[in-house]
Coordinates of C-alpha atoms and ligand atoms in Angstrom, one line a residue:
M1 CA 141.9 -166.4 176.0
A2 CA 142.6 -162.7 175.8
R3 CA 142.0 -160.9 172.5
D4 CA 139.7 -163.4 170.8
Q5 CA 136.8 -163.6 173.2
R6 CA 134.6 -166.2 171.5
V7 CA 133.9 -169.9 171.5
H8 CA 133.2 -170.3 167.8
D9 CA 135.7 -169.8 164.9
N10 CA 138.5 -169.6 167.5
H11 CA 141.6 -171.3 166.1
A12 CA 143.5 -170.9 169.4
L13 CA 140.7 -172.8 171.2
L14 CA 140.5 -175.4 168.4
A15 CA 144.2 -176.0 168.5
A16 CA 144.1 -176.4 172.3
Q17 CA 141.2 -178.8 172.1
S18 CA 142.8 -180.8 169.3
E19 CA 145.9 -181.4 171.5
A20 CA 143.8 -182.1 174.6
L21 CA 141.8 -184.8 172.6
E22 CA 145.0 -186.3 171.3
Q23 CA 146.5 -186.5 174.8
Q24 CA 143.2 -187.5 176.3
V25 CA 143.2 -184.8 179.0
P26 CA 140.8 -182.1 180.1
L27 CA 140.8 -178.6 178.6
Y28 CA 140.6 -175.4 180.6
V29 CA 140.0 -171.8 179.3
L30 CA 141.6 -169.1 181.4
F31 CA 140.8 -165.4 181.1
N32 CA 142.6 -162.8 183.2
V33 CA 140.9 -159.4 183.7
K34 CA 143.4 -156.7 184.2
V35 CA 143.3 -152.9 184.1
V36 CA 144.8 -151.5 180.9
K37 CA 145.9 -147.9 180.6
N38 CA 143.3 -145.5 179.3
R39 CA 140.4 -147.8 179.0
S40 CA 137.0 -146.9 180.6
R41 CA 134.7 -148.9 182.8
E42 CA 132.1 -149.1 180.0
H43 CA 134.5 -151.0 177.8
Y44 CA 135.0 -153.6 180.6
E45 CA 131.3 -153.9 181.1
F46 CA 130.9 -154.7 177.4
M47 CA 133.6 -157.2 177.7
L48 CA 132.3 -158.9 180.8
K49 CA 128.9 -159.4 179.3
G50 CA 130.5 -161.2 176.4
L51 CA 132.5 -163.4 178.8
E52 CA 129.4 -164.4 180.7
E53 CA 128.0 -165.9 177.5
I54 CA 131.4 -167.6 176.8
S55 CA 131.5 -169.1 180.2
L56 CA 128.0 -170.8 179.7
E57 CA 128.8 -172.0 176.2
L58 CA 132.1 -173.6 177.4
K59 CA 130.4 -175.2 180.4
S60 CA 127.9 -176.8 178.2
R61 CA 130.8 -178.4 176.3
N62 CA 132.5 -179.7 179.5
I63 CA 135.2 -177.0 179.4
P64 CA 135.6 -174.9 182.5
F65 CA 136.1 -171.2 182.1
V66 CA 138.4 -169.9 184.8
L67 CA 138.2 -166.2 185.4
K68 CA 141.0 -164.3 187.3
S69 CA 141.7 -160.7 188.0
G70 CA 145.0 -158.8 188.5
E71 CA 148.5 -159.6 187.7
A72 CA 148.4 -161.9 184.6
Q73 CA 151.8 -163.6 184.7
Q74 CA 151.3 -164.8 188.3
N75 CA 147.7 -165.9 187.8
I76 CA 148.5 -167.9 184.6
T77 CA 151.6 -169.5 186.3
N78 CA 149.5 -170.5 189.3
V79 CA 146.8 -172.1 187.2
L80 CA 149.3 -173.9 185.0
N81 CA 150.9 -175.4 188.1
E82 CA 147.6 -176.2 189.8
I83 CA 146.3 -178.3 186.9
N84 CA 149.7 -179.6 186.0
A85 CA 149.2 -178.4 182.4
G86 CA 151.0 -180.0 179.5
S87 CA 150.6 -177.1 177.1
V88 CA 149.3 -173.5 177.0
Y89 CA 147.8 -171.8 174.0
F90 CA 147.7 -168.0 173.8
D91 CA 145.7 -166.0 171.2
F92 CA 147.9 -163.6 169.3
N93 CA 148.1 -159.9 169.9
P94 CA 150.9 -157.8 168.4
L95 CA 150.8 -155.2 171.2
S96 CA 153.8 -155.3 173.5
G97 CA 152.1 -156.3 176.8
S98 CA 150.6 -159.4 175.4
R99 CA 153.7 -160.4 173.6
S100 CA 155.9 -160.0 176.6
L101 CA 153.5 -162.0 178.7
S102 CA 153.5 -165.1 176.4
K103 CA 157.3 -164.9 176.2
K104 CA 157.6 -164.8 180.0
I105 CA 155.3 -167.7 180.4
A106 CA 157.1 -169.7 177.6
S107 CA 160.5 -169.2 179.4
S108 CA 159.3 -170.4 182.8
F109 CA 156.6 -173.0 182.0
K110 CA 157.9 -176.6 181.7
G111 CA 155.3 -177.6 179.1
S112 CA 154.9 -176.2 175.6
T113 CA 153.7 -172.7 174.8
F114 CA 151.9 -171.8 171.6
V115 CA 150.6 -168.5 170.1
V116 CA 147.8 -168.8 167.6
D117 CA 146.7 -165.9 165.4
T118 CA 143.0 -166.2 165.2
H119 CA 142.4 -162.4 164.9
N120 CA 143.7 -162.1 161.4
I121 CA 142.5 -164.2 158.4
I122 CA 146.2 -164.7 157.4
P123 CA 148.5 -165.1 160.4
T124 CA 150.5 -162.0 160.7
W125 CA 153.9 -163.7 160.4
I126 CA 152.8 -165.6 157.3
A127 CA 151.2 -162.7 155.5
S128 CA 154.6 -160.9 155.6
D129 CA 158.0 -161.4 157.3
K130 CA 158.6 -157.6 157.5
Q131 CA 157.0 -154.3 158.2
E132 CA 155.0 -153.4 155.1
F133 CA 155.6 -150.1 153.4
A134 CA 152.0 -149.3 152.5
A135 CA 148.5 -150.7 151.8
H136 CA 149.5 -151.6 148.2
T137 CA 152.4 -153.7 149.3
M138 CA 150.3 -155.5 151.9
R139 CA 147.4 -155.9 149.5
R140 CA 149.5 -157.9 147.1
K141 CA 150.6 -160.3 149.8
V142 CA 147.1 -160.6 151.2
H143 CA 145.6 -161.3 147.8
L144 CA 148.1 -164.0 147.1
L145 CA 147.1 -165.9 150.2
L146 CA 143.5 -165.0 150.9
E147 CA 141.9 -167.9 149.1
N148 CA 144.0 -170.4 151.0
Y149 CA 142.8 -169.0 154.4
T150 CA 139.1 -168.3 153.8
L151 CA 138.3 -171.8 154.9
E152 CA 135.5 -172.9 157.1
P153 CA 137.0 -173.7 160.6
A154 CA 136.3 -176.9 162.5
K155 CA 133.6 -176.8 165.3
I156 CA 134.5 -176.9 168.9
T157 CA 133.1 -180.1 170.3
N158 CA 131.8 -181.4 173.6
H159 CA 135.0 -182.2 175.5
P160 CA 135.0 -185.9 176.6
F161 CA 137.7 -185.6 179.3
T162 CA 136.2 -184.1 182.5
P163 CA 138.3 -181.7 184.5
N164 CA 139.6 -183.4 187.6
I165 CA 140.7 -180.2 189.4
D166 CA 138.3 -177.6 190.4
V167 CA 140.3 -174.4 189.7
E168 CA 139.3 -171.4 191.8
S169 CA 137.7 -168.8 189.6
I170 CA 136.3 -165.4 190.5
T171 CA 132.6 -164.9 189.8
L172 CA 131.3 -162.4 187.3
A173 CA 130.0 -160.4 190.2
Q174 CA 133.5 -160.3 191.7
A175 CA 134.9 -159.3 188.3
R176 CA 132.3 -156.4 188.2
Q177 CA 133.5 -155.3 191.6
F178 CA 137.1 -155.4 190.3
I179 CA 136.3 -153.1 187.4
A180 CA 134.3 -150.8 189.6
T181 CA 137.6 -149.1 190.4
I182 CA 138.1 -148.1 186.8
Q183 CA 136.9 -144.7 185.9
S184 CA 133.5 -144.4 184.2
K185 CA 133.2 -141.9 181.4
G186 CA 129.5 -142.0 181.1
I187 CA 129.6 -143.5 177.6
S188 CA 126.4 -145.1 176.2
I189 CA 127.5 -147.9 174.1
T190 CA 124.8 -149.0 171.7
A191 CA 126.3 -152.2 170.4
I192 CA 124.9 -155.2 172.3
P193 CA 127.8 -157.3 173.6
G194 CA 128.5 -161.0 173.0
E195 CA 129.1 -163.6 170.4
K196 CA 125.4 -164.1 169.6
A197 CA 124.7 -160.4 169.3
A198 CA 127.8 -160.1 167.0
A199 CA 126.5 -162.8 164.7
K200 CA 123.0 -161.2 164.6
H201 CA 124.6 -157.8 163.9
L202 CA 126.6 -159.3 161.0
E203 CA 123.5 -160.9 159.6
S204 CA 121.6 -157.6 159.6
F205 CA 124.5 -155.7 158.1
I206 CA 124.8 -158.1 155.2
R207 CA 121.0 -158.0 154.6
E208 CA 120.5 -154.2 155.1
R209 CA 123.7 -152.4 154.3
L210 CA 126.2 -154.5 152.3
A211 CA 124.7 -153.3 149.0
T212 CA 125.2 -149.6 150.0
Y213 CA 128.5 -150.1 151.9
A214 CA 130.8 -149.3 149.0
L215 CA 129.0 -146.0 148.2
K216 CA 127.9 -144.8 151.6
R217 CA 130.2 -146.0 154.3
N218 CA 132.1 -142.6 154.4
D219 CA 128.9 -140.5 154.6
I220 CA 129.2 -138.9 158.0
A221 CA 125.5 -137.9 158.2
D222 CA 124.1 -141.3 157.1
D223 CA 126.1 -143.9 158.9
Q224 CA 126.3 -147.0 156.6
Q225 CA 129.5 -148.4 158.1
S226 CA 129.3 -152.1 159.2
G227 CA 129.5 -151.3 162.9
L228 CA 131.6 -154.4 163.4
S229 CA 134.6 -152.9 165.1
P230 CA 133.4 -153.4 168.7
Y231 CA 132.9 -157.1 168.0
L232 CA 136.1 -157.4 166.0
H233 CA 138.1 -155.6 168.6
F234 CA 137.0 -157.9 171.5
G235 CA 137.1 -160.9 169.2
Q236 CA 133.4 -161.6 169.8
I237 CA 133.3 -162.3 166.0
S238 CA 136.2 -163.3 163.8
S239 CA 137.0 -161.4 160.6
L240 CA 137.2 -164.9 159.0
R241 CA 133.5 -165.4 159.8
V242 CA 132.6 -162.0 158.4
A243 CA 134.5 -162.8 155.2
L244 CA 133.0 -166.3 154.8
E245 CA 129.5 -164.9 155.3
V246 CA 129.8 -162.1 152.8
I247 CA 131.4 -164.4 150.2
K248 CA 128.6 -166.9 150.8
Y249 CA 125.9 -164.3 150.6
T250 CA 127.1 -162.7 147.4
D251 CA 128.0 -166.1 146.0
Q252 CA 131.0 -164.6 144.3
Q253 CA 134.7 -164.7 144.9
P254 CA 136.4 -161.5 146.1
L255 CA 138.1 -159.3 143.6
L256 CA 141.9 -160.0 143.8
F257 CA 144.9 -158.2 142.4
Q258 CA 143.0 -155.1 141.4
A259 CA 142.5 -152.0 143.4
V260 CA 138.9 -152.0 144.7
K261 CA 136.9 -149.4 142.9
L262 CA 135.4 -147.2 145.5
A263 CA 132.0 -146.2 144.4
S264 CA 131.2 -142.5 143.8
P265 CA 127.8 -140.7 144.0
G266 CA 125.7 -141.6 140.9
D267 CA 127.0 -145.2 140.8
S268 CA 124.7 -147.9 141.8
P269 CA 127.0 -150.3 143.6
S270 CA 126.1 -153.9 144.3
E271 CA 126.6 -156.3 147.2
Y272 CA 129.6 -157.5 145.3
D273 CA 131.1 -154.0 145.5
G274 CA 130.2 -154.0 149.2
M275 CA 132.0 -157.2 149.8
N276 CA 135.2 -156.0 148.0
A277 CA 135.1 -152.7 149.9
L278 CA 134.6 -154.5 153.2
L279 CA 137.5 -156.9 152.6
E280 CA 139.8 -154.1 151.7
E281 CA 139.0 -152.4 155.1
M282 CA 138.7 -155.5 157.2
V283 CA 141.5 -157.6 155.7
V284 CA 144.0 -155.4 153.9
R285 CA 143.9 -152.4 156.2
K286 CA 143.2 -154.2 159.5
E287 CA 145.9 -156.8 158.9
L288 CA 148.3 -154.1 157.8
A289 CA 147.7 -152.6 161.3
D290 CA 148.7 -155.8 163.0
N291 CA 151.7 -156.1 160.6
F292 CA 152.9 -152.7 161.7
C293 CA 152.5 -153.3 165.5
F294 CA 154.1 -156.7 165.2
Y295 CA 157.3 -155.5 163.4
Q296 CA 157.5 -151.9 164.8
K297 CA 158.0 -151.7 168.5
N298 CA 157.5 -147.9 168.6
Y299 CA 153.9 -148.2 167.3
T300 CA 152.6 -145.3 169.4
S301 CA 155.4 -142.9 168.5
L302 CA 156.3 -140.2 166.0
D303 CA 159.6 -142.2 165.6
A304 CA 157.8 -144.9 163.7
G305 CA 156.7 -142.6 160.9
P306 CA 158.5 -142.5 157.5
T307 CA 161.6 -140.4 157.3
W308 CA 160.1 -137.9 154.8
A309 CA 157.3 -137.1 157.3
K310 CA 159.5 -136.8 160.4
Q311 CA 161.9 -134.5 158.6
S312 CA 159.2 -132.3 157.2
L313 CA 157.3 -132.2 160.6
A314 CA 160.6 -131.2 162.2
L315 CA 161.0 -128.3 159.7
H316 CA 157.6 -127.0 160.7
K317 CA 158.0 -127.5 164.4
S318 CA 158.2 -123.7 165.1
D319 CA 155.3 -122.7 162.7
V320 CA 152.8 -120.6 164.5
R321 CA 149.6 -122.5 165.2
E322 CA 146.4 -120.6 164.7
F323 CA 144.9 -122.4 167.7
V324 CA 146.5 -124.5 170.5
Y325 CA 144.3 -126.6 172.7
Q326 CA 145.1 -128.6 175.8
R327 CA 143.8 -132.0 176.7
A328 CA 140.8 -130.9 178.8
Q329 CA 139.6 -128.7 175.9
W330 CA 139.9 -131.6 173.4
E331 CA 138.2 -133.9 175.8
N332 CA 135.2 -131.6 176.4
A333 CA 134.8 -130.7 172.8
Q334 CA 135.7 -127.1 173.4
T335 CA 137.3 -126.0 170.1
H336 CA 136.3 -123.3 167.7
D337 CA 135.5 -125.9 165.1
L338 CA 131.9 -127.3 165.2
S339 CA 132.7 -130.3 163.1
W340 CA 135.6 -131.3 165.3
N341 CA 133.4 -130.8 168.4
A342 CA 130.6 -132.9 166.8
A343 CA 133.1 -135.7 166.2
Q344 CA 134.4 -135.6 169.8
N345 CA 130.9 -135.4 171.1
Q346 CA 129.9 -138.5 169.1
L347 CA 132.9 -140.3 170.5
R348 CA 132.4 -139.4 174.1
K349 CA 128.6 -140.0 174.1
T350 CA 128.5 -143.2 172.2
G351 CA 132.0 -144.7 172.4
K352 CA 132.3 -144.7 168.6
M353 CA 133.2 -141.9 166.1
H354 CA 132.3 -142.2 162.4
G355 CA 135.4 -143.6 160.6
Y356 CA 135.6 -140.7 158.1
M357 CA 135.5 -138.1 160.9
R358 CA 138.3 -140.0 162.7
M359 CA 140.8 -138.9 160.1
Y360 CA 139.6 -135.3 160.2
W361 CA 139.6 -135.4 164.1
A362 CA 143.2 -136.6 164.3
K363 CA 144.5 -134.3 161.6
K364 CA 143.0 -131.2 163.3
M365 CA 144.6 -132.3 166.6
L366 CA 148.0 -132.2 164.7
E367 CA 147.2 -128.8 163.4
W368 CA 146.1 -127.3 166.7
S369 CA 148.6 -128.9 169.2
Q370 CA 151.9 -127.3 170.3
T371 CA 153.9 -130.3 168.9
P372 CA 153.2 -133.4 166.9
E373 CA 154.3 -135.5 169.9
A374 CA 151.6 -133.8 172.1
A375 CA 149.0 -134.3 169.4
I376 CA 149.8 -138.1 169.2
E377 CA 149.7 -138.5 172.9
D378 CA 146.4 -136.7 173.4
C379 CA 144.8 -138.4 170.4
I380 CA 145.8 -141.9 171.7
Y381 CA 144.5 -140.9 175.1
L382 CA 141.1 -139.9 173.7
N383 CA 140.8 -142.8 171.3
D384 CA 141.6 -145.4 173.8
T385 CA 139.7 -143.8 176.7
Y386 CA 136.4 -143.3 174.8
S387 CA 136.3 -145.6 171.8
I388 CA 134.9 -149.1 172.4
D389 CA 137.3 -150.4 169.7
G390 CA 140.3 -148.4 171.2
G391 CA 143.5 -149.9 172.5
D392 CA 143.8 -151.6 169.1
P393 CA 146.5 -151.7 166.4
N394 CA 144.0 -150.2 164.1
G395 CA 143.8 -147.1 166.3
Y396 CA 147.6 -146.6 166.6
V397 CA 148.0 -147.0 162.9
G398 CA 145.0 -144.7 162.1
I399 CA 146.5 -142.0 164.3
L400 CA 150.0 -142.3 162.8
W401 CA 148.5 -142.4 159.3
S402 CA 146.7 -139.2 160.0
M403 CA 149.6 -137.4 161.8
V404 CA 152.9 -138.7 160.6
G405 CA 152.2 -140.0 157.1
L406 CA 152.5 -143.7 158.0
H407 CA 151.6 -145.9 155.0
D408 CA 151.0 -142.7 153.0
R409 CA 153.0 -140.6 150.6
P410 CA 154.3 -137.0 150.8
W411 CA 151.8 -134.3 149.7
F412 CA 152.3 -130.6 149.0
E413 CA 154.3 -128.7 151.7
R414 CA 152.2 -126.5 154.0
Q415 CA 152.2 -124.9 157.4
V416 CA 152.4 -127.2 160.4
F417 CA 151.7 -130.3 158.4
G418 CA 154.8 -130.1 156.2
K419 CA 154.3 -132.8 153.6
V420 CA 151.7 -134.8 155.7
R421 CA 148.4 -135.1 153.9
Y422 CA 146.0 -132.3 154.9
M423 CA 142.3 -132.2 155.4
N424 CA 140.0 -129.3 155.9
E425 CA 136.3 -128.6 156.7
G426 CA 135.7 -127.4 153.1
G427 CA 136.5 -130.9 151.9
L428 CA 134.0 -132.4 154.3
M429 CA 131.4 -129.9 153.2
R430 CA 131.8 -130.6 149.6
K431 CA 131.1 -134.3 150.1
Y432 CA 128.7 -134.6 153.0
D433 CA 126.0 -132.8 155.0
V434 CA 128.3 -131.4 157.7
A435 CA 125.5 -129.3 159.2
A436 CA 123.4 -132.4 159.8
Y437 CA 126.3 -134.1 161.4
Q438 CA 126.9 -131.1 163.7
R439 CA 123.2 -131.0 164.6
M440 CA 123.3 -134.6 165.5
W441 CA 126.1 -134.4 168.0
N442 CA 126.5 -130.8 169.3
D443 CA 124.2 -130.0 172.2
E444 CA 121.8 -127.1 171.7
E445 CA 123.5 -124.1 173.3
Ligands
LIG1 C1 142.5 -141.6 163.9 C2 141.9 -143.0 163.7 C3 141.7 -143.8 164.7 C4 141.2 -145.0 164.6 N1 141.0 -145.8 165.7 C5 140.6 -147.1 165.5 C6 140.5 -148.0 166.7 O1 140.8 -147.6 167.8 N2 140.0 -149.2 166.5 C7 139.6 -149.7 165.2 O2 139.2 -150.8 165.1 N3 139.7 -148.9 164.2 C8 140.2 -147.6 164.3 N4 140.3 -146.8 163.2 C9 140.0 -147.4 161.8 C10 138.5 -147.2 161.4 O3 138.2 -145.8 161.5 C11 137.6 -148.0 162.2 O4 138.0 -149.4 162.1 C12 136.1 -148.0 161.7 O5 135.6 -146.7 161.8 C13 135.3 -148.8 162.7 O6 133.9 -148.8 162.4 P1 133.2 -150.0 161.5 O7 133.5 -151.3 162.1 O8 131.8 -149.6 161.4 O9 134.0 -149.8 160.1 P2 133.8 -150.4 158.7 O10 134.1 -149.3 157.7 O11 132.5 -151.0 158.5 O12 135.0 -151.4 158.6 C14 134.9 -152.8 158.9 C15 136.1 -153.2 159.7 O13 137.3 -153.0 158.9 C16 138.4 -152.6 159.7 N5 138.8 -151.2 159.3 C17 138.1 -150.3 158.7 N6 138.8 -149.2 158.5 C18 140.1 -149.4 158.9 C19 141.3 -148.7 158.9 N7 141.4 -147.5 158.4 N8 142.4 -149.3 159.4 C20 142.3 -150.6 159.9 N9 141.2 -151.3 159.9 C21 140.1 -150.8 159.4 C22 137.9 -152.5 161.1 O14 138.2 -153.7 161.8 C23 136.4 -152.4 160.9 O15 135.6 -152.8 162.0 C24 140.8 -145.5 163.3 C25 141.1 -144.7 162.2 C26 141.6 -143.4 162.4 C27 141.8 -142.5 161.2

């Protein structure tokens, strides 16, 4: 278990249990805690709380939860040898570290190795066999398959074959000591961690905000987003469960093969509109991000952008920047722009920035950095270091969409941006109460 940290609606766990039942053998779940670049201690604390719940849930089903820390390949190999495992099941992650780990294990392990995509509703390699060009090409493929995959998963059962080997596991207290070496950034994460909390959060979102989601989710001063990304990122809830619950609640099938109509002020959207808007974000956009990272190995680099954008950014490389900030100024929200500072303050205080501001925040980093490369590097650093949902394909794609026109089309040529879509504060002000947003997040000076 790595990316999908849950007991329920976990197809990797279900596949492993199904084989263990067939072979009449015990089933073990192994989780390896390791330090990942640019993540903060608060993110690990959130994760460990979730793992604590998982460990108890699994124990009550006669499935031991083995926790290790440090070098993953060695730890996994040792456990596989110790229990004389017949098969190993990994949950799927398109990012390079996870993929190379499962490949290395597959090449040295004498049993069978499987990778199960339980993060996406449609497994990445089934949704498409190539890097998709844009959301509209992905949408068509997702819509063709969605109905076949929005199926209620089986339930994990009490495992009848008792483990005969007591595999050494570190305690949660030891795991906490291990993460104590990771730098804290003083982030106050408001989401309550764990599978149960995730389910409760979903329930209240559906009841209280689904009806207004289509209209209001972009409103920076009145946050009506789902708030699901911390849970989806750590796999404490599956996007399949979210989709099944919204479909059940609205008692209507999602709108397929038509662009979702995004509500505008004056409309009175329904829960049905909310469901369609949510599925557009959580299935089309999110699964497009996994598609990109799966088929494009340079997923954190300018090189992965479309040719028109790379050429046009290169043409504007020497344009004079009105402002140029360095990483420490970004990090401490010390720019001339109060909206940008508010966004960065929201991020560093709470570990989550409003989704609409994320686009503005990244685009301004492109505008006020010496080079696009430096902008991408600093933006990834800030997003992964502070955001609870960072270190995720959605983040790398969101940053490349904002900065190098990924999945987007050319716009009008302008300074620094070239043909990459531009955003300015005036646009924010026309739509939302920017002053209220600034008051919320900028300290009184
Ligand atoms: C520069 C930039 C950086 C981003 N970094 C991240 C990140 O690190 N992690 C992350 O999960 N998302 C990231 N996003 C995408 C999006 O902003 C967040 O998913 C969203 O704000 C999370 O809050 P929510 O769950 O309340 O969103 P909601 O609007 O309620 O969306 C529900 C879910 O849909 C998915 N989703 C929504 N918008 C997008 C999108 N544009 N692309 C892909 N999936 C989407 C997410 O899983 C999200 O949890 C980034 C976007 C940009 C422009």
